[in-house]
XYZ file of C-alpha atoms in Angstrom:
670
model
C -13.955 7.172 -17.342
C -13.091 8.617 -20.710
C -10.118 9.768 -22.702
C -9.158 11.091 -26.108
C -10.545 9.138 -29.008
C -8.437 6.269 -30.267
C -7.038 7.072 -33.676
C -4.073 6.167 -35.754
C -1.567 8.317 -37.572
C -1.738 9.269 -41.207
C -1.980 6.475 -43.715
C -4.611 4.251 -42.106
C -8.151 3.865 -43.364
C -10.576 6.559 -42.309
C -14.299 6.378 -41.640
C -15.020 7.484 -45.170
C -15.844 4.511 -47.355
C -16.036 2.234 -44.340
C -18.344 -0.085 -46.239
C -15.737 -0.848 -48.884
C -13.259 -2.850 -46.838
C -14.423 -6.379 -46.207
C -13.547 -8.146 -42.947
C -13.518 -11.893 -43.230
C -13.087 -13.402 -39.807
C -15.100 -13.729 -36.668
C -13.230 -14.494 -33.458
C -14.884 -16.753 -30.968
C -14.240 -17.827 -27.437
C -15.446 -21.450 -27.494
C -12.884 -24.175 -26.383
C -10.657 -27.424 -27.095
C -8.399 -29.845 -25.091
C -5.343 -27.794 -24.176
C -2.013 -29.434 -24.519
C 0.698 -29.329 -21.954
C 2.699 -26.110 -21.628
C 6.483 -26.272 -22.000
C 7.176 -24.904 -18.580
C 7.193 -27.330 -15.672
C 5.229 -24.857 -13.585
C 2.189 -25.240 -15.822
C 1.553 -28.827 -14.807
C -1.711 -27.791 -13.213
C -2.677 -26.042 -16.422
C -2.067 -29.213 -18.390
C -4.276 -31.236 -16.076
C -7.131 -28.857 -16.677
C -6.557 -28.836 -20.401
C -6.460 -32.610 -20.551
C -9.775 -33.003 -18.783
C -12.505 -34.382 -21.014
C -14.481 -31.831 -22.940
C -17.911 -31.363 -21.564
C -21.058 -30.311 -23.347
C -21.711 -26.674 -22.686
C -24.840 -24.725 -23.472
C -24.201 -21.797 -25.786
C -26.053 -19.152 -27.716
C -25.513 -16.439 -30.315
C -25.050 -12.685 -30.168
C -25.826 -10.669 -33.308
C -26.610 -7.093 -34.195
C -25.851 -4.052 -36.325
C -23.728 -0.931 -35.992
C -24.874 2.341 -37.551
C -23.678 5.942 -37.608
C -25.849 8.391 -35.643
C -25.192 11.350 -37.945
C -26.563 9.787 -41.139
C -27.862 6.314 -40.238
C -25.281 4.640 -42.475
C -23.866 1.204 -41.739
C -20.452 1.140 -40.041
C -18.079 -1.450 -41.428
C -14.959 -2.623 -39.597
C -16.234 -1.952 -36.071
C -14.771 -4.248 -33.402
C -17.382 -6.007 -31.251
C -16.085 -7.336 -27.925
C -17.916 -9.519 -25.420
C -16.078 -8.411 -22.306
C -14.852 -11.116 -19.978
C -14.911 -13.881 -22.593
C -12.367 -12.949 -25.238
C -15.017 -13.305 -27.958
C -14.975 -10.663 -30.673
C -16.226 -9.970 -34.184
C -15.784 -7.446 -36.985
C -18.777 -5.905 -38.725
C -19.358 -6.500 -42.426
C -21.801 -4.071 -44.007
C -22.660 -2.976 -40.486
C -23.684 -6.449 -39.245
C -21.992 -8.962 -36.933
C -22.675 -12.370 -35.421
C -20.799 -14.246 -32.691
C -21.729 -17.886 -32.155
C -20.898 -20.413 -29.423
C -21.137 -17.841 -26.631
C -21.551 -19.555 -23.226
C -24.843 -18.955 -21.457
C -24.757 -15.912 -19.197
C -25.083 -12.145 -18.966
C -22.377 -10.046 -20.634
C -21.449 -6.511 -21.507
C -20.897 -6.067 -25.259
C -18.989 -3.065 -26.636
C -18.688 -1.671 -30.153
C -15.639 0.390 -31.151
C -14.435 2.085 -34.278
C -11.632 4.557 -34.854
C -12.779 8.178 -34.505
C -16.173 7.135 -33.127
C -17.448 7.124 -29.560
C -17.682 3.583 -28.210
C -21.000 2.153 -27.023
C -21.936 -0.783 -24.813
C -24.959 -3.009 -24.273
C -25.825 -5.683 -21.723
C -27.136 -8.930 -23.193
C -28.325 -12.240 -21.765
C -27.411 -15.372 -23.698
C -29.795 -18.314 -23.339
C -29.263 -21.951 -24.438
C -29.733 -22.095 -28.195
C -31.072 -18.543 -28.225
C -30.023 -15.378 -30.004
C -29.340 -12.131 -28.167
C -29.592 -8.921 -30.202
C -27.305 -5.939 -29.567
C -27.692 -3.004 -31.946
C -25.352 -0.017 -31.676
C -25.479 3.566 -32.956
C -22.051 5.242 -32.820
C -21.441 8.954 -33.188
C -18.460 11.059 -34.187
C -16.681 12.198 -31.035
C -13.151 12.930 -29.832
C -14.005 11.429 -26.416
C -14.725 7.788 -25.804
C -14.522 5.071 -23.200
C -11.132 3.387 -23.090
C -10.651 -0.374 -23.185
C -7.643 -2.091 -21.615
C -6.096 -5.456 -22.463
C -3.242 -5.233 -19.936
C -5.448 -5.145 -16.836
C -8.356 -7.329 -17.999
C -9.057 -10.706 -16.436
C -9.765 -12.230 -19.875
C -9.872 -10.539 -23.257
C -10.448 -6.815 -22.992
C -12.277 -4.765 -20.384
C -13.638 -1.234 -20.227
C -11.577 0.926 -17.892
C -14.728 1.780 -15.937
C -15.152 -1.934 -15.219
C -11.519 -2.488 -14.261
C -10.182 -2.966 -10.730
C -7.067 -1.057 -11.762
C -6.196 2.550 -12.484
C -5.505 2.592 -16.235
C -4.099 5.442 -18.307
C -3.965 5.143 -22.095
C -2.008 7.268 -24.559
C -2.988 6.453 -28.138
C -1.152 6.868 -31.416
C -3.045 10.065 -32.253
C -1.658 11.831 -29.192
C 1.801 10.448 -29.846
C 1.704 11.773 -33.411
C 0.402 15.164 -32.287
C 2.869 15.742 -29.431
C 5.901 14.100 -31.121
C 7.685 12.969 -27.939
C 11.278 11.807 -28.307
C 11.046 9.136 -25.567
C 8.452 7.016 -23.766
C 9.014 9.142 -20.651
C 8.150 12.305 -22.561
C 5.041 10.648 -24.007
C 3.672 10.001 -20.494
C 4.984 12.911 -18.425
C 1.780 14.982 -18.711
C -0.465 12.188 -17.407
C -1.732 12.458 -13.790
C 0.654 10.859 -11.302
C 3.413 10.314 -13.890
C 6.712 12.194 -14.177
C 9.719 11.839 -16.433
C 13.058 10.879 -14.869
C 15.820 12.336 -16.989
C 19.606 12.610 -16.869
C 19.393 14.438 -20.171
C 16.954 14.225 -23.083
C 17.955 10.666 -24.017
C 18.258 9.101 -20.546
C 14.530 9.131 -19.866
C 12.164 6.803 -17.993
C 8.666 7.169 -16.450
C 8.212 7.714 -12.712
C 4.789 6.628 -11.415
C 3.432 8.001 -8.122
C 6.971 8.865 -7.081
C 8.283 5.367 -7.756
C 10.996 4.733 -10.311
C 13.726 2.270 -11.147
C 12.918 -1.359 -10.413
C 9.580 -0.371 -8.879
C 8.179 0.528 -12.313
C 8.120 -2.258 -14.889
C 8.338 -1.506 -18.621
C 6.952 -4.201 -20.921
C 6.424 -4.401 -24.671
C 3.408 -6.406 -25.808
C 3.346 -8.062 -22.386
C 7.067 -9.002 -22.198
C 9.875 -7.210 -20.331
C 12.004 -4.953 -22.504
C 15.243 -6.244 -20.938
C 16.994 -2.856 -20.995
C 19.069 -1.305 -18.204
C 17.007 1.846 -17.692
C 15.979 0.731 -14.179
C 19.554 0.333 -12.938
C 20.763 3.929 -13.174
C 19.673 7.340 -14.379
C 22.429 7.164 -17.004
C 20.595 4.438 -18.893
C 17.490 5.169 -20.931
C 14.886 3.367 -23.008
C 15.608 2.767 -26.671
C 11.996 2.242 -27.809
C 10.765 4.993 -30.121
C 7.256 6.106 -29.041
C 6.348 6.521 -32.725
C 6.425 2.720 -33.044
C 3.618 2.266 -30.491
C -0.045 1.726 -31.326
C -0.808 2.860 -27.795
C 0.731 2.903 -24.326
C -1.131 1.598 -21.286
C -0.119 2.536 -17.740
C -1.591 0.229 -15.100
C -1.568 0.666 -11.326
C -3.259 -1.912 -9.151
C -3.666 -5.654 -8.588
C -3.260 -6.640 -12.283
C 0.442 -5.763 -12.026
C 0.925 -9.091 -10.205
C 0.522 -10.782 -13.578
C 3.839 -9.284 -14.627
C 6.001 -8.907 -11.514
C 5.959 -8.764 -7.716
C 8.204 -5.693 -7.398
C 5.944 -3.452 -9.492
C 4.746 -1.382 -6.544
C 4.658 1.817 -8.604
C 2.957 0.432 -11.691
C 3.728 -0.909 -15.132
C 3.916 0.563 -18.615
C 2.825 -1.657 -21.520
C 3.942 -0.450 -24.951
C 1.574 -2.052 -27.463
C 2.822 -2.248 -31.041
C 0.646 -2.307 -34.193
C 1.447 -5.998 -34.646
C 0.278 -7.108 -31.205
C -2.833 -8.642 -32.788
C -0.802 -11.492 -34.227
C 0.958 -12.042 -30.909
C -2.226 -12.444 -28.908
C -5.462 -13.211 -30.723
C -7.176 -13.873 -27.422
C -7.103 -10.170 -26.500
C -7.272 -8.287 -29.819
C -6.548 -4.546 -29.926
C -8.847 -2.155 -31.725
C -6.750 -2.218 -34.869
C -7.265 -5.963 -35.177
C -9.732 -5.551 -38.020
C -7.285 -3.487 -40.040
C -4.536 -6.057 -39.459
C -6.648 -8.753 -41.086
C -7.596 -6.763 -44.156
C -6.158 -8.476 -47.216
C -3.710 -6.315 -49.077
C -0.960 -3.894 -48.194
C -1.080 -1.077 -45.672
C 1.563 1.604 -45.274
C 2.134 4.350 -42.764
C 4.607 7.213 -42.902
C 5.127 9.882 -40.278
C 7.594 12.651 -39.655
C 8.001 15.395 -37.070
C 10.284 18.322 -36.351
C 11.345 20.343 -33.320
C 12.957 23.766 -33.191
C 14.372 23.930 -29.649
C 16.718 21.008 -30.269
C 16.586 20.747 -34.081
C 14.684 17.450 -33.788
C 13.986 15.503 -36.959
C 12.234 12.139 -36.945
C 10.816 9.778 -39.531
C 8.922 6.542 -38.955
C 7.514 4.118 -41.539
C 5.425 0.976 -41.188
C 4.493 -1.526 -43.891
C 2.430 -4.676 -43.567
C 0.897 -7.085 -46.034
C -1.877 -9.549 -45.233
C -2.777 -12.459 -47.457
C -5.120 -15.165 -46.274
C -3.914 -16.457 -42.925
C -0.496 -14.768 -43.133
C 0.698 -11.323 -42.209
C 4.137 -9.876 -43.004
C 5.308 -6.646 -41.460
C 8.329 -4.373 -41.413
C 8.860 -1.000 -39.794
C 11.667 1.361 -38.957
C 12.506 4.872 -37.979
C 15.208 7.322 -37.098
C 15.109 10.192 -34.617
C 17.882 12.742 -34.148
C 18.204 15.869 -31.998
C 20.895 18.466 -31.452
C 21.851 20.253 -28.237
C 18.947 21.987 -26.535
C 18.907 25.766 -26.904
C 17.878 27.884 -23.927
C 17.833 31.656 -23.276
C 21.203 31.180 -21.567
C 22.640 29.295 -24.498
C 22.835 25.671 -25.652
C 23.024 22.813 -23.139
C 26.342 21.158 -23.850
C 26.182 17.491 -24.908
C 22.385 17.146 -24.810
C 22.063 15.739 -28.339
C 20.633 12.279 -29.032
C 19.957 9.861 -31.869
C 17.901 6.676 -32.172
C 17.459 4.177 -34.991
C 15.089 1.207 -34.930
C 13.841 -1.541 -37.242
C 11.349 -4.394 -36.844
C 10.291 -7.262 -39.046
C 8.089 -10.298 -38.550
C 5.534 -12.750 -39.851
C 2.316 -14.020 -38.282
C -0.102 -16.886 -38.933
C -3.753 -16.973 -37.904
C -5.702 -20.210 -38.181
C -9.041 -21.336 -36.851
C -7.389 -23.108 -33.910
C -3.768 -22.023 -33.806
C -1.917 -18.764 -34.198
C 1.789 -17.979 -34.202
C 4.211 -15.189 -34.963
C 7.924 -14.503 -35.030
C 9.680 -11.155 -35.056
C 13.027 -9.443 -34.697
C 13.763 -5.967 -33.341
C 16.912 -3.885 -33.818
C 17.493 -0.676 -31.859
C 20.583 1.542 -31.658
C 20.848 4.812 -29.779
C 23.391 7.282 -28.514
C 22.652 10.236 -26.291
C 24.686 12.754 -24.367
C 24.824 13.009 -20.568
C 24.888 16.756 -19.852
C 27.169 17.883 -16.987
C 28.471 14.351 -16.521
C 31.928 15.558 -17.575
C 31.960 17.929 -14.571
C 31.496 15.049 -12.173
C 34.270 13.013 -13.772
C 36.619 15.988 -13.969
C 36.276 16.736 -10.271
C 35.887 13.251 -8.826
C 38.527 11.147 -7.213
C 41.548 13.444 -7.321
C 42.053 13.665 -3.595
C 44.821 16.129 -2.725
C 45.075 17.234 -6.356
C 41.763 19.044 -5.922
C 43.622 21.823 -4.092
C 45.318 22.930 -7.301
C 45.058 22.630 -11.046
C 41.479 23.892 -11.368
C 42.426 26.167 -14.218
C 43.678 23.171 -16.183
C 40.452 21.303 -15.395
C 38.280 24.135 -16.666
C 40.034 24.036 -20.002
C 39.729 20.264 -20.230
C 36.003 20.111 -19.413
C 35.039 21.859 -22.617
C 36.765 19.128 -24.604
C 35.153 16.166 -22.834
C 31.738 14.779 -23.815
C 30.319 11.695 -22.106
C 27.647 9.700 -23.960
C 25.771 6.463 -23.516
C 25.640 4.283 -26.632
C 23.040 1.514 -26.440
C 22.264 -1.488 -28.605
C 19.189 -3.703 -28.164
C 18.341 -6.840 -30.139
C 15.155 -8.857 -29.587
C 13.958 -12.134 -31.044
C 10.437 -13.158 -30.106
C 8.236 -16.135 -30.942
C 4.587 -16.475 -29.896
C 2.334 -19.506 -30.251
C -1.195 -20.126 -29.062
C -4.392 -22.139 -29.337
C -7.971 -20.916 -29.373
C -11.417 -22.367 -29.996
C -10.616 -25.130 -27.511
C -13.256 -27.752 -26.696
C -12.494 -27.752 -22.988
C -15.187 -26.696 -20.549
C -12.691 -24.788 -18.375
C -10.184 -23.245 -20.826
C -10.887 -21.069 -23.846
C -7.275 -20.625 -25.006
C -3.578 -20.792 -24.200
C -0.596 -18.860 -25.447
C 3.155 -18.870 -24.863
C 5.916 -16.420 -25.719
C 9.643 -17.123 -26.017
C 11.880 -14.056 -26.060
C 15.653 -13.541 -26.267
C 16.978 -10.035 -25.536
C 20.553 -8.817 -25.931
C 21.361 -5.350 -24.582
C 24.763 -3.628 -24.581
C 25.297 -0.147 -23.125
C 28.649 1.624 -23.570
C 29.725 4.551 -21.408
C 31.686 6.554 -23.999
C 34.152 9.349 -23.169
C 34.929 11.607 -26.122
C 38.106 13.642 -25.655
C 39.334 15.763 -28.504
C 36.958 14.023 -30.901
C 38.253 10.533 -30.022
C 35.819 7.996 -28.503
C 36.902 5.764 -25.648
C 34.626 3.158 -24.044
C 35.044 3.752 -20.330
C 32.578 1.085 -19.138
C 30.590 -1.576 -20.973
C 27.393 -3.164 -19.661
C 26.104 -6.408 -21.189
C 22.690 -7.677 -20.211
C 21.240 -10.793 -21.841
C 17.774 -12.003 -20.917
C 15.762 -15.062 -21.933
C 12.067 -15.065 -21.030
C 9.481 -17.824 -21.407
C 5.936 -16.894 -20.464
C 2.781 -19.010 -20.668
C -0.810 -17.904 -20.067
C -4.048 -19.862 -19.776
C -7.318 -18.019 -20.414
C -10.254 -19.496 -18.538
C -13.738 -19.857 -19.920
C -16.368 -17.934 -18.019
C -18.143 -20.453 -15.798
C -21.170 -19.181 -13.927
C -19.626 -16.403 -11.823
C -15.891 -17.007 -12.358
C -13.432 -15.951 -15.051
C -9.730 -15.156 -15.132
C -6.303 -16.232 -16.313
C -3.261 -17.840 -14.787
C 0.197 -18.779 -15.934
C 3.913 -18.953 -15.260
C 7.084 -17.193 -16.269
C 10.708 -18.332 -16.353
C 13.500 -15.815 -16.834
C 17.283 -16.144 -17.090
C 19.508 -13.077 -16.949
C 23.258 -12.753 -17.520
C 24.700 -9.383 -16.429
C 28.314 -8.327 -16.947
C 29.908 -4.902 -16.486
C 33.560 -4.168 -17.311
C 35.494 -0.934 -16.981
C 35.919 1.980 -14.615
C 32.298 2.034 -13.408
C 31.760 -1.714 -13.115
C 30.159 -1.482 -9.675
C 28.691 -4.995 -9.585
C 30.292 -8.391 -10.258
C 29.122 -10.633 -13.035
C 25.761 -12.013 -11.967
C 23.372 -14.667 -13.239
C 19.770 -14.241 -12.123
C 17.075 -16.907 -12.442
C 13.448 -15.966 -11.807
C 10.548 -18.366 -11.686
C 6.996 -17.209 -11.001
C 3.480 -18.618 -10.997
C 0.525 -16.242 -10.923
C -3.238 -16.013 -11.216
C -5.897 -13.318 -11.563
C -9.568 -14.213 -10.970
C -12.827 -12.280 -11.013
C -16.086 -13.394 -9.399
C -19.282 -11.702 -10.611
C -22.459 -11.383 -8.537
C -24.725 -9.018 -10.449
C -23.658 -5.433 -9.808
C -20.914 -6.611 -7.465
C -17.636 -8.177 -8.548
C -14.768 -9.527 -6.457
C -11.156 -9.759 -7.633
C -8.579 -12.216 -6.285
C -4.956 -12.320 -7.389
C -1.730 -13.941 -6.309
C 1.867 -14.456 -7.347
C 4.628 -16.709 -6.009
C 8.108 -15.804 -7.199
C 11.586 -17.182 -6.571
C 14.769 -15.312 -7.482
C 18.269 -16.812 -7.421
C 21.392 -14.663 -7.792
C 24.704 -16.349 -8.562
C 27.758 -14.100 -8.670
C 31.400 -14.279 -9.693
C 34.260 -12.597 -7.843
C 34.539 -8.837 -8.110
C 36.981 -7.642 -10.789
C 40.335 -6.225 -9.713
C 41.073 -8.579 -6.842
C 44.375 -8.708 -5.002
C 46.152 -5.730 -3.433
C 43.796 -2.824 -3.207
C 44.728 0.669 -4.262
C 43.114 3.285 -2.057
C 42.717 5.714 -4.934
C 45.289 8.175 -3.697
C 48.418 6.620 -5.135
C 49.286 4.663 -1.994
C 49.350 0.915 -1.699
C 48.662 -1.109 1.438
C 52.351 -1.291 2.372
C 52.898 2.433 2.223
C 53.342 3.001 5.977
C 56.099 0.434 6.363
C 58.039 1.731 3.365
C 57.561 5.289 4.505
C 59.045 4.603 7.985
C 62.093 2.663 6.773
C 65.368 4.637 6.760
C 63.969 7.593 8.715
C 65.864 9.019 11.701
C 64.424 10.404 14.904
C 64.425 13.955 13.505
C 61.559 12.956 11.204
C 59.463 10.989 13.709
C 57.084 13.867 14.363
C 56.539 14.408 10.663
C 55.945 10.706 10.160
C 53.441 10.569 12.972
C 51.525 13.524 11.545
C 51.503 11.982 8.095
C 50.403 8.602 9.433
C 47.542 10.255 11.290
C 46.395 11.954 8.095
C 46.710 8.697 6.208
C 44.718 6.842 8.859
C 41.981 9.459 8.557
C 41.817 8.797 4.818
C 41.611 5.059 5.424
C 38.760 5.604 7.861
C 36.701 6.934 4.944
C 37.667 4.131 2.594
C 35.289 1.171 2.344
C 36.436 -2.244 1.225
C 33.959 -3.907 -1.146
C 32.477 -6.983 0.525
C 32.860 -10.337 -1.138
C 29.693 -11.013 -3.156
C 27.699 -14.067 -2.267
C 24.846 -15.938 -3.873
C 21.388 -14.970 -2.716
C 17.974 -16.639 -2.931
C 14.593 -15.052 -2.326
C 11.145 -16.636 -2.221
C 8.105 -14.479 -1.721
C 4.352 -14.405 -2.212
C 2.129 -11.486 -3.157
C -1.655 -11.239 -3.072
C -4.501 -8.857 -3.854
C -8.236 -8.610 -3.247
C -10.701 -6.088 -4.608
C -14.368 -5.108 -4.735
C -16.146 -3.414 -7.657
C -19.720 -2.161 -7.247
C -21.742 -0.439 -9.957
C -23.533 2.537 -8.398
C -24.794 4.155 -11.577
C -24.677 4.073 -15.349
C -21.381 5.945 -15.464
C -20.036 5.504 -11.950
C -18.660 2.720 -9.804
C -17.134 2.165 -6.388
C -13.798 0.317 -6.505
C -11.603 -0.723 -3.579
C -8.591 -2.997 -3.681
C -5.879 -4.130 -1.292
C -2.544 -5.525 -2.426
C 0.531 -6.722 -0.554
C 3.628 -7.249 -2.685
C 6.875 -8.971 -1.758
C 9.558 -6.910 -3.475
C 12.801 -8.725 -4.153
C 15.914 -6.488 -4.089
C 17.260 -5.680 -7.518
C 20.720 -6.708 -8.681
C 22.126 -3.202 -8.303
C 20.726 -2.938 -4.769
C 22.435 -6.153 -3.738
C 25.845 -5.851 -5.371
C 26.640 -2.306 -6.531
C 29.599 -0.839 -4.640
C 31.147 2.510 -5.504
C 30.202 6.041 -6.534
C 28.309 6.918 -9.689
C 26.545 10.102 -10.675
C 23.722 8.087 -12.209
C 21.858 7.664 -8.904
C 21.447 9.698 -5.745
C 21.151 7.426 -2.762
C 24.197 8.008 -0.608
C 27.258 10.091 0.156
C 28.417 13.070 -1.861
C 31.419 12.849 -4.182
C 34.870 13.013 -2.649
C 35.522 16.053 -4.815
C 34.748 19.442 -3.353
C 33.069 20.383 -6.635
C 29.477 19.229 -7.046
C 27.622 18.550 -10.277
C 25.427 21.543 -11.200
C 22.220 19.505 -11.356
C 22.264 19.148 -7.566
C 22.172 15.366 -7.105
C 24.970 13.506 -5.423
C 26.813 10.371 -6.270
C 25.696 7.061 -4.903
C 26.886 3.734 -3.714
C 24.740 0.669 -3.939
C 23.755 -1.224 -0.829
C 25.920 -4.012 0.446
C 25.099 -7.690 -0.130
C 23.338 -7.760 3.229
C 20.292 -6.083 1.678
C 17.117 -8.074 2.221
C 13.755 -8.360 0.543
C 11.022 -5.995 1.652
C 7.326 -6.605 1.720
């Protein structure tokens, strides 16, 4: 399994002069008594961490890394002992990793713009295993994943999961405007789009809630899964790389991820998780200041984009700041411009990280603002819901449509704090980490008529996530990680397209992912137990219901009063027509609280059948909890296409129909 060489965009250190930059730290995967996690679910974790430290036999792995073309020493290469979380950075081409538990491991050496290499070593008690590497210049190399690994990082060939990686070099070369565009050319991945800005990946035909988007291992908290109107506000230029994972490792992040998950890894992920360092970890720890500046242009939509990143490392501290702006105009086609297809996105990030011998921590803030047009959406609104008025006045509508533009303005704010321990002296646990994240998202459905903006519908989505992970030490044949996640969500929609009532969702999950190694055969076991509680308020607009045609519920009685017998036939005909209209009108059901408890599990087999080939089989059963919009949405919207066509005789030109969400009787599906 191979892919394009990992490389970074302009401004980062190149291979030339690789012996000049000194790397100071060596990461290890030894152990210490783990303290109790803040979440109640991690009680079992605390018991393990509190167990007395036991003497464990260890050894040392050392070696050198040279360049094939000229035999020179390669400085700054990342050495990973897969399955343990242990890593080192070469200084003057040499490395040494101490306190490695006894056993047989695969060791990999990686360096930007060089082909990766791997060696198998056996560590004996008190002994020293030697692993020398010779790396060559190559645009193709073996990929390593941190999202789907049991512990630390793993080569994709050794993974039980299907992993696709898009690195920063490809992102810089292709200059995609959205995450969906960055992935749409990968096998099995498409780009769902309601316009250039409203974009989201579709994996193996699955979209919406069945594809999970995470950023450095934590949910993004946006509303892109709820409707095609809503998009992702993360600029792909801010990503170090993007990993797409399909398979049993998705249970670490959610039970409803039947399509797969997308992990957007930022350049500062190293200080959020020192137990699974990315390739750029060595550069992150280089004392001094690093800067990156990128820009791209597009002619079809007059795209202009600029992204800058600055970070300064001094001793155990790292400070970073980054930001960018991307703007496009209406797309131009041979038939003319696509009306209201322009978009704009601004983003900024700042944070600080600390790396000690035993503890590491970081805190960061993210600010994202975007606004993008929804092409043809004005046609749906112009023709929808007029009833009998649709039989006349089309000429007036045609003139009005050219003056209406419907946009989605989105704002996303994120505060994140990560803490962790490593080098633990516990015989079972090598490290623990926890992340606390607060996300505030507001999407406004904006109608612009005659140059004046009017917020038609506002969506507020606030999410608080606490996630804890325990990384196990490799013991004989077993390694893995387990943890828990607690999430609170507050959703509120107000306005004309508020299809769901205000809803509070609480999610609690416990999960584990284990690998058992027996020589050339490995077995994977995974599981997740998840409980979801939905608590709703009353639907807005209670009381007497207007049927949308200008008639209230008492219309028939008022209409019959004062009429003589000469009009009885007319009244009967009118009542029949009115009854027919009422037959097609659906009353929204009263929302009720719902609770779901489900378990998911996976099992897999990995067998090495050659140096560059393997047989992998896995079986997973997932309990998918219905999403909020599936439970409570009621009413038509052009943002999805799951049910009846619009009441208007005029259909949107893109061919999809409007949709109503399912009623509250929807149930979980396995």
